[in-house]
């Protein structure tokens, strides 16, 4: 028996702050208040480290959704937020970030027990990232503007033209379960900076931190109705949000399948739509790399957050001269990534988020084996106390027809392949309907630049992976999305542009 199988995966006791949050009455945050649902259905919160039910929240009814959208509509139309001086909006946004930081420990623990991610990771990545999105976008509140433009086909001095950037309106924002707090903040920050209003729905698997965020938004002084947070299922509450005639824009992060459905549903009323969808991101390792740095790097590219990352480096292409060394080096990280309960301070990887996801990922591993793939590492469920664990897994002897190579697994499973020829590997890397991200590992700067330009992906990393920054735009090529989040482009997605032409 190796160390990985002897780890004690019993979940630790929750802190008092977290117990208090779990004991709250299930309610919705609408028009600046905690309100009861019009119905009495609830959804269970499960700790994926133990499989135990630990709390519950509201399953919103149609009436609840309509009430939240009506609040956001009124708050937008009466100008209580967009007409405020930008300096006041900026201050409130920084206050939200301050409050996130002040409650960092509680938020990290809530995220850990809800998603299954190690508390240390949530505290190092998710929570500071969440605050950073508000701080970055806060700076735009008073800086974005239109331009003056002299007409092109009209005599000079006869007409004066300028553009205005105006908030698009009421936004329906739907986020997934892999980075719940971070995604909620990534969505809400440009809403506040642009002067829009929002109804945000977290995923039904992970609603704890979004609800706690509502408290902080209220405490920071965001006027009533500007941000409304409702919980519930996607096919009911989410669907109603997307189709609602009083919503002007839909911002969604999640699966490509649901993204396509949302895009179709939003068409009826021609809403603005931004979609951040799935991926099957290739990672190309060139022959000149330093193995000691690259092997743990490409392992982290897939095993971080149990592989439940839209940009996970799930297809590894290593040059045949370094392939064996790279996968051996990845296998040496097995102990570092060994799954542990999310409150175990030694942990770097937790369980998967849910039973459904566990079955799905194990189903892919079985399909891979059936198709002839070899399991170089992992592939199993380590001993545990009812949680949804999967060992970090490396599959070799795969080919481009296998489902493990073609489809998004969204788990700690990488398919490792050898290549000889650069043109061939670029072609294979691009042979996917997805185009979210890609990675290149090399010491050769010219090769890095050349390969980066040939990979069809919205983000390409060189000698690193999954590094995301609020100032840099993030978006998908092909079936990985529409539009951008973050950076100036991410803000622009919340504006309409108005042209004013004046006869002089
Ligand atoms: P999903 O795409 O169904 O759910 C994401 C969000 O969309 C949730 O808040 C959900 O309530 C909402 N939603 C679902 N159906 C909706 C509808 N008809 N209208 C409006 N909103 C709707 O993802 P799910 O089912 O949780 O996971 C399935 C697979 O999707 C995963 O195994 C993974 O492969 C992929 N996925 C990818 C993500 C990414 O960031 N690329 C994030 C989450 C899942
Ligand atoms: Mg779904």
Coordinates of C-alpha atoms and ligand atoms in Angstrom, one line a residue:
X1 CA 0.0 0.0 0.0
X2 CA 1.4 3.4 -0.8
X3 CA 0.9 6.6 1.1
X4 CA -1.9 7.8 -1.1
X5 CA -4.2 5.0 0.0
X6 CA -3.4 5.3 3.7
X7 CA -4.4 9.0 4.1
X8 CA -7.2 9.6 6.6
X9 CA -9.9 11.3 4.6
X10 CA -12.3 12.0 7.4
X11 CA -13.5 15.7 7.2
X12 CA -12.5 18.0 10.1
X13 CA -14.8 19.9 12.3
X14 CA -16.1 23.2 10.9
X15 CA -15.4 26.6 12.5
X16 CA -18.0 28.5 14.5
X17 CA -18.4 31.1 11.7
X18 CA -19.1 28.4 9.2
X19 CA -21.5 26.6 11.4
X20 CA -23.4 29.9 11.8
X21 CA -23.5 30.4 8.1
X22 CA -24.8 26.8 7.6
X23 CA -27.5 27.3 10.2
X24 CA -29.1 30.3 8.4
X25 CA -32.7 30.2 7.3
X26 CA -32.9 29.6 3.6
X27 CA -33.7 33.0 2.0
X28 CA -33.0 35.0 -1.1
X29 CA -31.3 38.4 -1.4
X30 CA -33.7 40.6 -3.3
X31 CA -34.0 44.4 -3.3
X32 CA -31.4 44.8 -0.5
X33 CA -33.2 42.4 1.9
X34 CA -33.2 38.8 2.9
X35 CA -36.6 37.5 1.9
X36 CA -38.5 34.2 2.0
X37 CA -39.3 32.3 -1.2
X38 CA -42.9 32.3 -2.4
X39 CA -42.6 28.5 -2.2
X40 CA -41.1 26.1 0.3
X41 CA -38.8 23.9 -1.8
X42 CA -35.1 23.8 -0.8
X43 CA -32.0 22.2 -2.2
X44 CA -29.5 20.4 0.0
X45 CA -25.9 21.5 0.5
X46 CA -23.5 18.5 0.6
X47 CA -19.9 18.4 1.7
X48 CA -18.2 16.4 -1.1
X49 CA -15.4 15.4 1.3
X50 CA -17.9 13.3 3.3
X51 CA -21.1 13.1 1.2
X52 CA -23.0 14.5 4.1
X53 CA -25.8 17.0 3.9
X54 CA -24.8 20.1 5.9
X55 CA -27.3 22.8 5.1
X56 CA -30.0 23.8 2.6
X57 CA -31.0 26.8 0.5
X58 CA -34.0 28.1 -1.4
X59 CA -35.1 26.5 -4.7
X60 CA -36.4 29.7 -6.3
X61 CA -39.8 29.7 -7.9
X62 CA -40.8 31.6 -11.0
X63 CA -42.3 34.2 -8.7
X64 CA -39.0 34.6 -6.9
X65 CA -37.1 35.0 -10.1
X66 CA -39.6 37.6 -11.4
X67 CA -39.4 39.5 -8.1
X68 CA -35.6 39.7 -8.3
X69 CA -35.6 40.8 -11.9
X70 CA -38.2 43.5 -11.1
X71 CA -36.0 44.8 -8.3
X72 CA -33.0 44.9 -10.6
X73 CA -35.1 46.6 -13.3
X74 CA -36.4 49.4 -11.0
X75 CA -32.9 49.9 -9.5
X76 CA -31.5 50.3 -13.0
X77 CA -34.3 52.5 -14.4
X78 CA -34.4 55.0 -11.5
X79 CA -30.7 55.6 -11.8
X80 CA -29.9 55.0 -8.1
X81 CA -26.6 53.3 -9.1
X82 CA -25.6 54.5 -12.5
X83 CA -26.2 58.1 -11.8
X84 CA -24.1 58.1 -8.6
X85 CA -20.8 59.9 -8.9
X86 CA -18.2 57.3 -10.1
X87 CA -16.1 58.1 -7.1
X88 CA -18.9 56.9 -4.8
X89 CA -19.4 53.7 -6.8
X90 CA -15.6 53.1 -6.8
X91 CA -15.5 53.5 -3.0
X92 CA -18.3 51.0 -2.5
X93 CA -16.5 48.5 -4.7
X94 CA -13.3 48.8 -2.7
X95 CA -15.4 48.3 0.4
X96 CA -16.7 45.0 -0.9
X97 CA -13.1 44.0 -1.6
X98 CA -12.2 45.1 2.0
X99 CA -15.0 43.0 3.4
X100 CA -14.0 39.9 1.4
X101 CA -10.5 40.3 2.7
X102 CA -11.8 40.8 6.3
X103 CA -13.8 37.5 6.0
X104 CA -11.2 35.6 4.0
X105 CA -10.8 32.7 6.4
X106 CA -14.6 32.1 6.7
X107 CA -15.1 32.4 2.9
X108 CA -12.2 30.0 2.2
X109 CA -13.7 27.5 4.5
X110 CA -17.2 27.8 3.1
X111 CA -15.8 27.4 -0.4
X112 CA -13.7 24.4 0.8
X113 CA -16.7 22.5 2.3
X114 CA -19.0 23.4 -0.6
X115 CA -16.8 22.6 -3.6
X116 CA -14.4 20.1 -2.0
X117 CA -11.3 22.2 -2.8
X118 CA -8.6 22.5 -0.2
X119 CA -9.1 25.4 2.2
X120 CA -5.5 26.4 1.6
X121 CA -6.1 26.7 -2.2
X122 CA -9.4 28.6 -1.7
X123 CA -7.5 31.0 0.7
X124 CA -4.6 31.4 -1.7
X125 CA -6.5 31.6 -5.0
X126 CA -10.3 32.0 -4.9
X127 CA -10.7 34.6 -2.1
X128 CA -7.9 37.0 -3.0
X129 CA -8.9 36.7 -6.7
X130 CA -12.5 37.6 -5.8
X131 CA -11.3 40.8 -4.0
X132 CA -8.9 41.6 -6.9
X133 CA -11.7 41.6 -9.5
X134 CA -13.6 44.3 -7.5
X135 CA -10.5 46.4 -7.0
X136 CA -9.5 46.2 -10.7
X137 CA -13.0 47.1 -12.0
X138 CA -13.5 49.8 -9.3
X139 CA -10.8 51.8 -11.1
X140 CA -12.8 51.7 -14.3
X141 CA -15.9 53.2 -12.7
X142 CA -14.7 56.7 -13.4
X143 CA -12.4 56.1 -16.3
X144 CA -14.4 54.5 -19.1
X145 CA -15.8 56.9 -21.5
X146 CA -16.7 57.6 -25.2
X147 CA -14.8 59.6 -27.7
X148 CA -15.2 62.6 -30.0
X149 CA -15.0 61.8 -33.7
X150 CA -15.0 64.2 -36.7
X151 CA -17.3 62.8 -39.5
X152 CA -15.5 61.3 -42.5
X153 CA -17.9 62.1 -45.4
X154 CA -19.2 65.5 -44.2
X155 CA -17.5 68.9 -44.6
X156 CA -15.5 69.9 -41.6
X157 CA -17.2 72.1 -39.1
X158 CA -20.7 71.2 -40.1
X159 CA -21.4 68.3 -37.8
X160 CA -20.1 67.3 -34.3
X161 CA -20.0 63.6 -33.3
X162 CA -19.3 61.9 -30.1
X163 CA -20.0 58.6 -28.4
X164 CA -21.2 57.7 -24.9
X165 CA -20.7 54.5 -23.0
X166 CA -23.9 53.6 -21.3
X167 CA -24.6 50.7 -19.0
X168 CA -26.4 47.9 -20.9
X169 CA -29.1 47.5 -18.2
X170 CA -30.3 44.5 -16.1
X171 CA -28.0 41.5 -16.3
X172 CA -28.8 37.9 -15.6
X173 CA -25.6 36.2 -14.4
X174 CA -25.3 32.5 -14.1
X175 CA -22.2 30.9 -12.7
X176 CA -20.8 27.3 -12.2
X177 CA -19.6 25.3 -9.2
X178 CA -15.8 25.1 -9.7
X179 CA -14.9 28.6 -8.5
X180 CA -18.2 29.9 -7.1
X181 CA -17.0 33.0 -5.2
X182 CA -14.4 34.0 -7.7
X183 CA -16.9 33.6 -10.6
X184 CA -19.6 35.5 -8.8
X185 CA -17.2 38.4 -8.2
X186 CA -15.8 38.3 -11.7
X187 CA -19.4 38.7 -12.9
X188 CA -20.5 41.4 -10.4
X189 CA -17.5 43.6 -10.6
X190 CA -18.1 44.9 -14.2
X191 CA -21.8 45.3 -13.4
X192 CA -21.0 47.7 -10.6
X193 CA -18.2 49.5 -12.6
X194 CA -20.4 50.1 -15.6
X195 CA -23.6 51.1 -13.7
X196 CA -25.7 48.0 -14.6
X197 CA -27.8 46.0 -12.1
X198 CA -27.8 42.2 -11.7
X199 CA -29.6 39.1 -10.7
X200 CA -27.0 36.5 -10.0
X201 CA -27.6 32.8 -9.6
X202 CA -24.8 30.5 -8.3
X203 CA -24.8 26.8 -9.2
X204 CA -27.1 24.5 -7.4
X205 CA -24.1 22.5 -6.2
X206 CA -22.4 25.5 -4.6
X207 CA -24.4 28.4 -3.3
X208 CA -22.8 29.1 0.1
X209 CA -20.3 31.8 -0.7
X210 CA -22.6 33.7 -3.1
X211 CA -25.1 34.0 -0.3
X212 CA -22.5 35.1 2.2
X213 CA -21.2 37.6 -0.4
X214 CA -24.7 39.1 -0.5
X215 CA -24.3 40.1 3.2
X216 CA -21.0 41.8 2.4
X217 CA -22.5 43.6 -0.6
X218 CA -25.3 44.9 1.7
X219 CA -22.8 46.0 4.3
X220 CA -20.6 47.7 1.8
X221 CA -23.5 50.1 0.9
X222 CA -24.5 48.9 -2.5
X223 CA -28.0 50.4 -2.9
X224 CA -31.0 48.0 -2.7
X225 CA -31.9 46.2 -5.9
X226 CA -28.6 46.8 -7.6
X227 CA -27.4 43.3 -6.9
X228 CA -29.8 40.4 -6.2
X229 CA -28.7 36.9 -5.4
X230 CA -31.1 34.0 -5.9
X231 CA -30.5 30.3 -5.7
X232 CA -32.1 27.4 -7.6
X233 CA -31.8 25.1 -10.5
X234 CA -30.6 26.0 -13.9
X235 CA -33.4 24.5 -16.0
X236 CA -36.0 26.4 -13.9
X237 CA -34.7 29.6 -12.3
X238 CA -31.7 30.0 -14.7
X239 CA -33.9 29.4 -17.7
X240 CA -36.5 32.0 -16.6
X241 CA -33.7 34.5 -16.1
X242 CA -32.4 34.0 -19.6
X243 CA -35.8 34.3 -21.2
X244 CA -37.1 37.2 -19.1
X245 CA -38.1 40.2 -21.2
X246 CA -36.9 42.7 -18.6
X247 CA -33.3 41.3 -18.8
X248 CA -30.9 43.1 -21.2
X249 CA -27.8 41.0 -20.9
X250 CA -27.0 37.4 -20.0
X251 CA -23.5 36.5 -18.7
X252 CA -22.9 32.7 -18.3
X253 CA -20.1 30.5 -17.3
X254 CA -20.5 26.7 -17.5
X255 CA -20.8 23.9 -20.0
X256 CA -20.7 24.4 -23.7
X257 CA -24.0 22.4 -24.0
X258 CA -25.9 24.8 -21.7
X259 CA -24.1 27.8 -23.2
X260 CA -25.5 26.9 -26.6
X261 CA -29.0 26.5 -25.2
X262 CA -28.7 29.8 -23.4
X263 CA -27.6 31.6 -26.5
X264 CA -30.6 30.2 -28.4
X265 CA -33.0 31.2 -25.5
X266 CA -31.6 34.7 -25.3
X267 CA -32.1 35.2 -29.0
X268 CA -35.9 35.6 -28.7
X269 CA -35.5 39.0 -27.1
X270 CA -32.1 39.7 -28.6
X271 CA -30.2 40.1 -25.4
X272 CA -26.5 40.8 -25.2
X273 CA -24.8 37.5 -24.4
X274 CA -21.3 36.6 -23.1
X275 CA -20.5 33.0 -22.7
X276 CA -17.4 31.4 -21.0
X277 CA -17.7 27.7 -21.8
X278 CA -15.7 24.5 -21.7
X279 CA -12.3 23.4 -23.0
X280 CA -10.0 20.5 -23.7
X281 CA -6.8 22.5 -23.5
X282 CA -3.6 21.1 -25.1
X283 CA -0.2 21.5 -23.5
X284 CA 2.7 21.1 -25.8
X285 CA 6.1 20.2 -24.3
X286 CA 9.1 20.9 -26.6
X287 CA 12.3 18.8 -26.5
X288 CA 14.5 21.5 -24.9
X289 CA 12.6 21.8 -21.6
X290 CA 14.0 21.5 -18.1
X291 CA 12.1 18.4 -16.9
X292 CA 12.4 19.3 -13.2
X293 CA 10.4 22.4 -13.8
X294 CA 8.1 21.2 -16.5
X295 CA 6.9 17.9 -15.1
X296 CA 5.4 19.4 -11.9
X297 CA 4.1 22.4 -14.0
X298 CA 2.2 20.3 -16.4
X299 CA 0.9 18.1 -13.5
X300 CA -0.4 21.2 -11.8
X301 CA -2.0 22.3 -15.1
X302 CA -4.4 19.3 -14.8
X303 CA -4.6 18.4 -11.1
X304 CA -5.3 21.9 -9.7
X305 CA -8.9 22.1 -8.4
X306 CA -9.2 18.3 -9.1
X307 CA -9.1 19.1 -12.8
X308 CA -12.4 20.9 -12.5
X309 CA -11.1 24.0 -14.3
X310 CA -12.3 25.2 -17.7
X311 CA -8.7 25.8 -18.8
X312 CA -7.3 22.5 -17.4
X313 CA -4.4 21.3 -19.4
X314 CA -6.1 18.0 -20.1
X315 CA -4.3 17.0 -23.3
X316 CA -0.5 16.7 -22.9
X317 CA 1.6 16.5 -26.0
X318 CA 5.3 15.9 -25.1
X319 CA 8.0 15.5 -27.7
X320 CA 9.1 11.9 -28.0
X321 CA 12.6 12.7 -26.8
X322 CA 11.3 13.9 -23.4
X323 CA 7.9 12.1 -23.1
X324 CA 9.0 9.3 -20.7
X325 CA 10.8 11.7 -18.4
X326 CA 7.9 14.1 -18.4
X327 CA 5.3 11.5 -17.5
X328 CA 7.6 10.0 -14.9
X329 CA 8.1 13.4 -13.3
X330 CA 4.4 13.9 -13.3
X331 CA 3.9 10.6 -11.6
X332 CA 6.3 11.7 -8.9
X333 CA 3.8 14.4 -7.9
X334 CA 1.2 11.8 -7.0
X335 CA 1.8 12.3 -3.3
X336 CA 1.6 16.1 -3.5
X337 CA -1.8 15.8 -5.4
X338 CA -3.1 12.9 -3.4
X339 CA -6.7 13.8 -2.6
X340 CA -7.5 14.8 1.0
X341 CA -10.6 16.1 2.8
X342 CA -10.9 19.8 2.0
X343 CA -10.1 21.0 5.6
X344 CA -7.0 18.8 5.8
X345 CA -4.2 21.5 6.0
X346 CA -1.9 19.1 4.1
X347 CA -4.1 19.0 1.1
X348 CA -3.5 20.3 -2.4
X349 CA -6.4 18.4 -4.1
X350 CA -9.8 17.5 -2.7
X351 CA -12.6 15.3 -3.8
X352 CA -14.8 16.1 -6.9
X353 CA -17.7 18.4 -6.3
X354 CA -20.6 15.9 -6.4
X355 CA -21.7 12.3 -6.9
X356 CA -22.8 13.1 -10.4
X357 CA -19.4 14.5 -11.3
X358 CA -17.6 11.5 -9.6
X359 CA -19.6 9.1 -11.7
X360 CA -19.0 11.1 -14.8
X361 CA -15.2 11.2 -14.3
X362 CA -15.0 7.5 -13.4
X363 CA -17.1 6.7 -16.5
X364 CA -14.6 8.5 -18.7
X365 CA -11.7 6.6 -17.1
X366 CA -13.5 3.3 -17.7
X367 CA -14.3 4.3 -21.3
X368 CA -10.6 5.2 -21.8
X369 CA -9.6 1.7 -20.6
X370 CA -12.2 0.0 -22.7
X371 CA -10.8 1.9 -25.7
X372 CA -7.3 0.6 -25.0
X373 CA -5.7 3.4 -23.0
X374 CA -3.2 2.4 -20.3
X375 CA -3.4 3.8 -16.8
X376 CA 0.1 5.1 -15.9
X377 CA -1.0 6.6 -12.6
X378 CA -4.2 6.7 -10.6
X379 CA -7.5 5.8 -12.2
X380 CA -8.9 4.6 -8.9
X381 CA -11.0 5.8 -6.0
X382 CA -8.9 6.1 -2.8
X383 CA -10.2 4.8 0.5
X384 CA -12.5 7.4 2.1
X385 CA -15.5 8.1 4.3
X386 CA -18.2 8.6 1.7
X387 CA -16.6 11.5 -0.2
X388 CA -16.3 11.9 -4.0
X389 CA -12.5 11.2 -4.4
X390 CA -10.7 10.2 -7.6
X391 CA -6.9 9.8 -7.6
X392 CA -4.9 12.0 -10.0
X393 CA -4.8 10.0 -13.2
X394 CA -2.5 9.8 -16.2
X395 CA -3.7 7.9 -19.3
X396 CA -1.2 6.9 -22.1
X397 CA -1.6 4.8 -25.3
X398 CA -4.5 7.0 -26.3
X399 CA -5.5 8.1 -29.8
X400 CA -7.5 11.1 -31.2
X401 CA -10.7 9.1 -31.6
X402 CA -11.1 8.2 -27.9
X403 CA -13.7 10.0 -25.8
X404 CA -11.0 10.7 -23.2
X405 CA -9.1 12.7 -25.8
X406 CA -12.0 14.5 -27.4
X407 CA -14.4 15.4 -24.6
X408 CA -14.1 17.6 -21.5
X409 CA -13.8 15.3 -18.5
X410 CA -13.6 18.0 -15.9
X411 CA -11.7 15.8 -13.5
X412 CA -8.0 15.0 -12.6
X413 CA -7.4 13.0 -15.7
X414 CA -4.8 13.9 -18.3
X415 CA -4.2 12.1 -21.6
X416 CA -0.5 12.0 -22.5
X417 CA 0.7 11.7 -26.1
X418 CA 4.0 11.7 -27.9
X419 CA 4.8 13.9 -30.9
X420 CA 7.7 14.1 -33.3
X421 CA 6.8 16.8 -35.7
X422 CA 5.7 20.4 -34.8
X423 CA 3.3 20.9 -37.6
X424 CA 1.6 17.6 -36.8
X425 CA 1.2 18.5 -33.1
X426 CA -0.2 21.9 -33.8
X427 CA -2.7 20.3 -36.1
X428 CA -3.6 17.8 -33.4
X429 CA -3.8 20.4 -30.6
X430 CA -6.2 22.4 -32.7
X431 CA -8.3 19.3 -33.7
X432 CA -11.1 20.1 -31.2
X433 CA -14.3 22.0 -31.2
X434 CA -13.0 23.9 -28.1
X435 CA -10.6 26.8 -28.1
X436 CA -10.3 28.1 -24.6
X437 CA -6.7 27.8 -23.7
X438 CA -3.4 26.1 -24.5
X439 CA 0.1 25.8 -23.1
X440 CA 3.6 25.6 -24.5
X441 CA 6.7 24.6 -22.5
X442 CA 10.0 25.5 -24.1
X443 CA 13.2 27.6 -23.4
X444 CA 13.2 28.7 -27.1
X445 CA 11.5 32.1 -27.2
X446 CA 11.1 32.1 -30.9
X447 CA 9.4 28.7 -30.8
X448 CA 7.1 29.9 -28.0
X449 CA 6.0 32.9 -30.0
X450 CA 5.5 30.9 -33.2
X451 CA 3.5 28.1 -31.5
X452 CA 1.4 30.6 -29.5
X453 CA 0.3 32.3 -32.7
X454 CA -0.7 29.0 -34.3
X455 CA -2.8 27.5 -31.4
X456 CA -6.4 28.4 -31.8
X457 CA -7.2 29.4 -28.2
X458 CA -8.3 32.5 -26.4
X459 CA -5.4 32.3 -23.9
X460 CA -2.0 30.7 -24.5
X461 CA 0.4 30.2 -21.6
X462 CA 4.2 29.8 -22.0
X463 CA 6.0 27.8 -19.3
X464 CA 3.1 28.2 -16.9
X465 CA -0.6 27.4 -16.8
X466 CA -4.0 28.7 -15.6
X467 CA -2.6 32.1 -14.6
X468 CA -5.4 34.5 -14.9
X469 CA -5.3 38.3 -14.1
X470 CA -8.2 40.8 -13.7
X471 CA -6.4 43.2 -16.1
X472 CA -6.0 40.7 -19.0
X473 CA -9.0 39.7 -21.1
X474 CA -10.2 36.1 -21.0
X475 CA -12.4 34.5 -23.6
X476 CA -12.8 31.4 -25.8
X477 CA -12.3 30.7 -29.5
X478 CA -14.6 28.3 -31.3
X479 CA -17.2 26.5 -29.0
X480 CA -15.5 27.8 -25.9
X481 CA -17.4 31.0 -25.8
X482 CA -18.5 34.4 -27.0
X483 CA -17.0 37.7 -25.8
X484 CA -14.6 38.4 -23.1
X485 CA -14.4 39.0 -19.3
X486 CA -11.7 40.9 -17.4
X487 CA -9.7 43.8 -18.6
X488 CA -11.1 46.6 -20.6
X489 CA -12.8 44.2 -23.0
X490 CA -14.6 42.7 -20.0
X491 CA -15.9 46.1 -18.9
X492 CA -17.0 47.0 -22.5
X493 CA -19.2 43.9 -22.5
X494 CA -21.5 45.8 -20.0
X495 CA -21.8 48.9 -22.1
X496 CA -23.9 50.0 -25.0
X497 CA -22.3 52.6 -27.3
X498 CA -24.4 55.6 -28.2
X499 CA -23.5 57.9 -31.1
X500 CA -24.6 61.5 -30.9
X501 CA -24.4 63.6 -34.1
X502 CA -25.0 67.3 -33.8
X503 CA -25.6 69.8 -36.7
X504 CA -23.5 72.9 -36.1
Ligands
LIG1 P1 -24.0 23.5 -16.3 O1 -23.4 24.2 -17.5 O2 -25.3 22.7 -16.5 O3 -24.2 24.5 -15.1 C1 -23.6 25.8 -15.0 C2 -24.6 26.8 -14.5 O4 -25.7 26.9 -15.4 C3 -25.3 26.4 -13.2 O5 -25.5 27.6 -12.4 C4 -26.7 25.9 -13.6 O6 -27.7 26.0 -12.7 C5 -27.0 26.7 -14.8 N1 -27.9 26.1 -15.8 C6 -28.0 24.8 -16.2 N2 -29.0 24.7 -17.1 C7 -29.4 25.9 -17.4 C8 -30.4 26.4 -18.3 N3 -31.1 25.6 -19.1 N4 -30.6 27.8 -18.3 C9 -29.9 28.6 -17.5 N5 -29.0 28.2 -16.7 C10 -28.7 26.9 -16.6 O7 -22.9 22.5 -15.8 P2 -23.0 21.2 -14.9 O8 -24.3 20.5 -15.2 O9 -22.9 21.6 -13.5 O10 -21.8 20.3 -15.3 C11 -21.8 19.5 -16.4 C12 -20.5 19.6 -17.1 O11 -20.3 20.9 -17.7 C13 -19.2 19.3 -16.3 O12 -19.0 18.0 -16.1 C14 -18.2 20.0 -17.0 O13 -17.6 19.2 -18.1 C15 -18.9 21.2 -17.7 N6 -18.7 22.4 -16.9 C16 -17.8 23.3 -17.4 C17 -17.5 24.5 -16.7 C18 -16.5 25.4 -17.2 O14 -16.2 26.4 -16.5 N7 -16.1 25.3 -18.4 C19 -18.2 24.8 -15.4 C20 -19.1 23.8 -15.0 C21 -19.3 22.7 -15.7
LIG2 MG1 -26.2 20.7 -16.1

